[in-house]
Amino acid sequence: MVKLRLKRCGRKQWAVYRIVAIDVRSRREGRDLRKVGFYDPIKNQTYLNVPAILYFLEKGAQPTGTVHDISKKAGVFMELSFNQQMRFN
Protein backbone atom coordinates (compact mmCIF):
# COMPACT_ATOMS: atom_id res chain seq x y z
CA MET A 1 0.00 0.00 0.00
CA VAL A 2 1.21 3.49 -0.85
CA LYS A 3 0.80 6.57 1.35
CA LEU A 4 1.34 10.25 0.70
CA ARG A 5 3.25 11.52 3.71
CA LEU A 6 5.80 14.03 4.93
CA LYS A 7 9.54 13.34 4.82
CA ARG A 8 11.59 15.57 7.12
CA CYS A 9 14.49 17.52 5.62
CA GLY A 10 16.42 20.59 6.67
CA ARG A 11 18.51 21.04 9.77
CA LYS A 12 18.02 21.14 13.50
CA GLN A 13 15.28 23.58 14.58
CA TRP A 14 14.63 24.46 10.91
CA ALA A 15 12.49 21.63 9.57
CA VAL A 16 11.16 21.55 6.04
CA TYR A 17 9.24 18.63 4.62
CA ARG A 18 8.95 16.92 1.28
CA ILE A 19 5.61 15.40 0.42
CA VAL A 20 6.38 11.96 -0.97
CA ALA A 21 4.62 8.85 -2.18
CA ILE A 22 6.12 6.05 -0.12
CA ASP A 23 5.41 2.43 0.76
CA VAL A 24 3.64 2.02 4.11
CA ARG A 25 6.33 -0.30 5.46
CA SER A 26 9.14 2.24 4.90
CA ARG A 27 10.45 4.45 7.68
CA ARG A 28 9.99 8.23 7.61
CA GLU A 29 13.31 8.93 5.88
CA GLY A 30 13.13 5.77 3.79
CA ARG A 31 13.34 5.56 0.03
CA ASP A 32 10.34 7.18 -1.61
CA LEU A 33 8.60 6.24 -4.83
CA ARG A 34 8.27 9.85 -5.98
CA LYS A 35 8.51 13.36 -4.60
CA VAL A 36 5.19 15.09 -5.14
CA GLY A 37 5.48 18.30 -3.15
CA PHE A 38 7.22 20.51 -0.62
CA TYR A 39 6.03 22.09 2.64
CA ASP A 40 7.81 24.70 4.78
CA PRO A 41 5.87 25.31 8.01
CA ILE A 42 8.14 28.16 9.12
CA LYS A 43 7.67 30.31 6.00
CA ASN A 44 4.23 28.76 5.38
CA GLN A 45 5.11 27.87 1.79
CA THR A 46 3.71 24.95 -0.13
CA TYR A 47 4.46 23.53 -3.56
CA LEU A 48 2.39 20.63 -4.86
CA ASN A 49 2.79 18.66 -8.06
CA VAL A 50 -0.96 18.26 -8.52
CA PRO A 51 -0.91 15.84 -11.50
CA ALA A 52 1.42 13.49 -9.61
CA ILE A 53 -0.73 13.67 -6.46
CA LEU A 54 -3.88 12.99 -8.49
CA TYR A 55 -2.17 10.02 -10.14
CA PHE A 56 -1.34 8.41 -6.80
CA LEU A 57 -4.77 9.18 -5.30
CA GLU A 58 -6.50 7.59 -8.30
CA LYS A 59 -4.32 4.49 -7.87
CA GLY A 60 -5.48 4.17 -4.24
CA ALA A 61 -2.80 5.97 -2.22
CA GLN A 62 -3.91 7.19 1.20
CA PRO A 63 -2.73 10.63 2.40
CA THR A 64 -1.80 11.11 6.04
CA GLY A 65 -3.75 13.66 8.06
CA THR A 66 -1.33 16.52 7.54
CA VAL A 67 -0.89 15.86 3.82
CA HIS A 68 -4.68 15.63 3.50
CA ASP A 69 -5.07 19.06 5.12
CA ILE A 70 -2.36 20.62 2.93
CA SER A 71 -3.90 19.14 -0.21
CA LYS A 72 -7.38 20.22 0.80
CA LYS A 73 -6.24 23.85 1.21
CA ALA A 74 -4.71 23.70 -2.26
CA GLY A 75 -7.93 22.33 -3.78
CA VAL A 76 -6.51 18.98 -4.90
CA PHE A 77 -9.61 17.02 -3.83
CA MET A 78 -11.94 19.33 -5.74
CA GLU A 79 -9.85 18.67 -8.82
CA LEU A 80 -9.92 14.93 -8.11
CA SER A 81 -13.71 14.88 -7.90
CA PHE A 82 -13.93 17.00 -11.06
CA ASN A 83 -11.71 14.53 -12.93
CA GLN A 84 -13.81 11.60 -11.74
CA GLN A 85 -17.03 13.30 -12.86
CA MET A 86 -15.56 14.03 -16.29
CA ARG A 87 -14.50 10.40 -16.64
CA PHE A 88 -18.02 9.08 -16.00
CA ASN A 89 -19.77 11.56 -18.33
XYZ file of N, CA and C in Angstrom:
267
model
N 0.840 -1.181 0.000
C 0.000 0.000 0.000
C 0.887 1.246 0.000
N 0.457 2.251 -0.716
C 1.212 3.494 -0.845
C 0.520 4.592 -0.043
N 1.320 5.413 0.620
C 0.803 6.570 1.351
C 1.483 7.830 0.841
N 0.759 8.930 0.927
C 1.341 10.248 0.696
C 1.627 10.813 2.072
N 2.902 11.033 2.384
C 3.248 11.521 3.707
C 4.438 12.452 3.666
N 4.716 13.062 4.826
C 5.799 14.032 4.926
C 7.121 13.327 5.217
N 8.181 13.834 4.594
C 9.535 13.340 4.820
C 10.358 14.534 5.298
N 10.909 14.428 6.502
C 11.589 15.567 7.121
C 12.946 15.809 6.474
N 13.213 17.083 6.166
C 14.487 17.523 5.620
C 14.906 18.761 6.399
N 15.976 19.378 6.000
C 16.416 20.591 6.673
C 17.378 20.275 7.793
N 17.572 21.230 8.674
C 18.512 21.042 9.769
C 17.801 21.158 11.106
N 18.570 21.087 12.156
C 18.016 21.136 13.496
C 17.300 22.467 13.725
N 16.114 22.413 14.287
C 15.277 23.582 14.583
C 14.827 24.333 13.330
N 15.017 23.800 12.163
C 14.630 24.455 10.910
C 14.098 23.392 9.950
N 13.021 22.748 10.332
C 12.493 21.628 9.566
C 11.735 22.098 8.337
N 11.976 21.437 7.243
C 11.156 21.548 6.039
C 10.801 20.121 5.653
N 9.736 19.967 4.926
C 9.243 18.632 4.618
C 9.014 18.480 3.128
N 9.333 17.299 2.623
C 8.947 16.918 1.279
C 7.694 16.067 1.397
N 6.784 16.254 0.484
C 5.613 15.396 0.418
C 5.951 14.308 -0.594
N 5.920 13.064 -0.140
C 6.376 11.960 -0.968
C 5.329 10.855 -1.011
N 5.368 10.100 -2.086
C 4.618 8.847 -2.180
C 5.585 7.758 -1.750
N 5.200 7.003 -0.719
C 6.120 6.046 -0.124
C 5.351 4.800 0.306
N 6.032 3.669 0.303
C 5.412 2.429 0.755
C 5.154 2.512 2.255
N 4.064 1.944 2.711
C 3.644 2.023 4.112
C 4.705 1.431 5.044
N 5.384 0.400 4.600
C 6.331 -0.297 5.462
C 7.663 0.438 5.621
N 7.884 1.495 4.830
C 9.143 2.238 4.900
C 9.148 3.190 6.089
N 10.332 3.491 6.584
C 10.447 4.447 7.678
C 10.297 5.864 7.130
N 10.285 6.860 8.023
C 9.994 8.233 7.612
C 11.012 8.765 6.605
N 12.285 8.482 6.813
C 13.315 8.934 5.880
C 13.704 7.859 4.880
N 12.844 6.862 4.705
C 13.134 5.768 3.788
C 13.064 6.210 2.334
N 13.331 5.259 1.467
C 13.338 5.557 0.034
C 11.903 5.760 -0.455
N 11.686 6.871 -1.130
C 10.338 7.177 -1.605
C 10.163 6.739 -3.054
N 8.915 6.577 -3.449
C 8.602 6.236 -4.835
C 8.718 7.464 -5.733
N 8.215 8.601 -5.213
C 8.271 9.848 -5.977
C 8.040 11.034 -5.057
N 8.742 12.111 -5.325
C 8.513 13.359 -4.597
C 7.373 14.093 -5.302
N 6.348 14.462 -4.526
C 5.187 15.093 -5.144
C 4.901 16.484 -4.592
N 5.739 16.972 -3.682
C 5.484 18.300 -3.150
C 6.503 18.703 -2.107
N 6.302 19.904 -1.569
C 7.216 20.507 -0.617
C 6.395 21.352 0.348
N 6.756 21.324 1.632
C 6.031 22.093 2.637
C 7.020 22.681 3.632
N 6.964 23.998 3.808
C 7.806 24.696 4.776
C 6.892 25.340 5.815
N 6.786 24.756 7.016
C 5.865 25.309 8.014
C 6.331 26.633 8.609
N 7.620 26.925 8.549
C 8.139 28.165 9.123
C 7.774 29.356 8.236
N 8.014 29.231 6.932
C 7.665 30.306 6.000
C 6.248 30.158 5.463
N 5.591 29.052 5.822
C 4.230 28.757 5.378
C 4.130 28.718 3.856
N 5.095 28.029 3.233
C 5.109 27.870 1.787
C 4.784 26.431 1.433
N 4.076 26.276 0.334
C 3.712 24.948 -0.132
C 3.845 24.893 -1.642
N 4.436 23.809 -2.124
C 4.460 23.529 -3.556
C 3.942 22.115 -3.739
N 2.953 21.947 -4.601
C 2.387 20.633 -4.863
C 2.420 20.345 -6.350
N 2.867 19.147 -6.686
C 2.792 18.662 -8.059
C 1.438 17.977 -8.193
N 0.427 18.738 -8.549
C -0.959 18.262 -8.518
C -1.186 17.064 -9.435
N -0.674 17.044 -10.677
C -0.909 15.844 -11.503
C -0.334 14.573 -10.880
N 0.820 14.672 -10.246
C 1.419 13.492 -9.610
C 0.598 13.051 -8.404
N 0.105 14.009 -7.619
C -0.730 13.672 -6.457
C -2.024 13.026 -6.925
N -2.641 13.572 -7.959
C -3.878 12.991 -8.488
C -3.643 11.577 -9.006
N -2.506 11.352 -9.638
C -2.171 10.017 -10.143
C -2.151 9.008 -8.999
N -1.450 9.340 -7.916
C -1.345 8.408 -6.801
C -2.682 8.235 -6.076
N -3.462 9.300 -5.949
C -4.765 9.179 -5.302
C -5.710 8.302 -6.119
N -5.657 8.424 -7.443
C -6.496 7.590 -8.299
C -6.085 6.128 -8.240
N -4.812 5.868 -7.977
C -4.323 4.493 -7.866
C -4.574 3.905 -6.481
N -5.107 4.704 -5.542
C -5.477 4.169 -4.237
C -4.571 4.571 -3.093
N -3.678 5.523 -3.299
C -2.800 5.967 -2.218
C -3.607 6.709 -1.161
N -3.227 6.539 0.093
C -3.914 7.187 1.205
C -3.036 8.313 1.753
N -3.520 9.549 1.791
C -2.730 10.629 2.395
C -2.824 10.583 3.914
N -1.753 10.988 4.582
C -1.802 11.112 6.038
C -2.639 12.353 6.375
N -2.904 12.553 7.642
C -3.750 13.662 8.059
C -3.212 15.014 7.647
N -1.924 15.228 7.871
C -1.327 16.521 7.537
C -1.293 16.744 6.031
N -0.925 15.731 5.282
C -0.893 15.859 3.821
C -2.306 16.070 3.286
N -3.278 15.430 3.906
C -4.678 15.630 3.504
C -5.081 17.092 3.699
N -4.723 17.669 4.849
C -5.069 19.065 5.122
C -4.379 20.016 4.148
N -3.105 19.771 3.867
C -2.356 20.618 2.930
C -2.980 20.534 1.545
N -3.310 19.332 1.115
C -3.896 19.137 -0.208
C -5.288 19.751 -0.299
N -6.028 19.661 0.788
C -7.378 20.222 0.804
C -7.331 21.739 0.657
N -6.385 22.392 1.339
C -6.242 23.849 1.211
C -5.884 24.249 -0.202
N -5.120 23.398 -0.895
C -4.710 23.700 -2.262
C -5.775 23.340 -3.290
N -6.850 22.666 -2.865
C -7.932 22.333 -3.783
C -7.695 21.089 -4.609
N -6.823 20.195 -4.152
C -6.515 18.981 -4.902
C -7.728 18.056 -4.964
N -8.485 17.951 -3.869
C -9.607 17.016 -3.834
C -10.770 17.504 -4.684
N -10.912 18.810 -4.829
C -11.941 19.327 -5.740
C -11.583 18.946 -7.173
N -10.293 19.033 -7.487
C -9.852 18.667 -8.825
C -9.993 17.167 -9.062
N -9.757 16.374 -8.006
C -9.920 14.930 -8.115
C -11.371 14.566 -8.394
N -12.300 15.173 -7.667
C -13.713 14.877 -7.897
C -14.158 15.362 -9.272
N -13.605 16.497 -9.722
C -13.931 17.004 -11.062
C -13.451 16.026 -12.128
N -12.240 15.494 -11.972
C -11.712 14.529 -12.931
C -12.533 13.249 -12.956
N -12.998 12.800 -11.798
C -13.810 11.598 -11.743
C -15.172 11.826 -12.398
N -15.749 13.007 -12.223
C -17.027 13.297 -12.860
C -16.879 13.350 -14.371
N -15.794 13.936 -14.848
C -15.563 14.029 -16.287
C -15.350 12.647 -16.893
N -14.752 11.741 -16.139
C -14.496 10.404 -16.638
C -15.796 9.612 -16.816
N -16.778 9.839 -15.930
C -18.020 9.085 -15.998
C -19.028 9.691 -16.963
N -18.824 10.920 -17.378
C -19.767 11.563 -18.327
C -19.363 11.338 -19.739
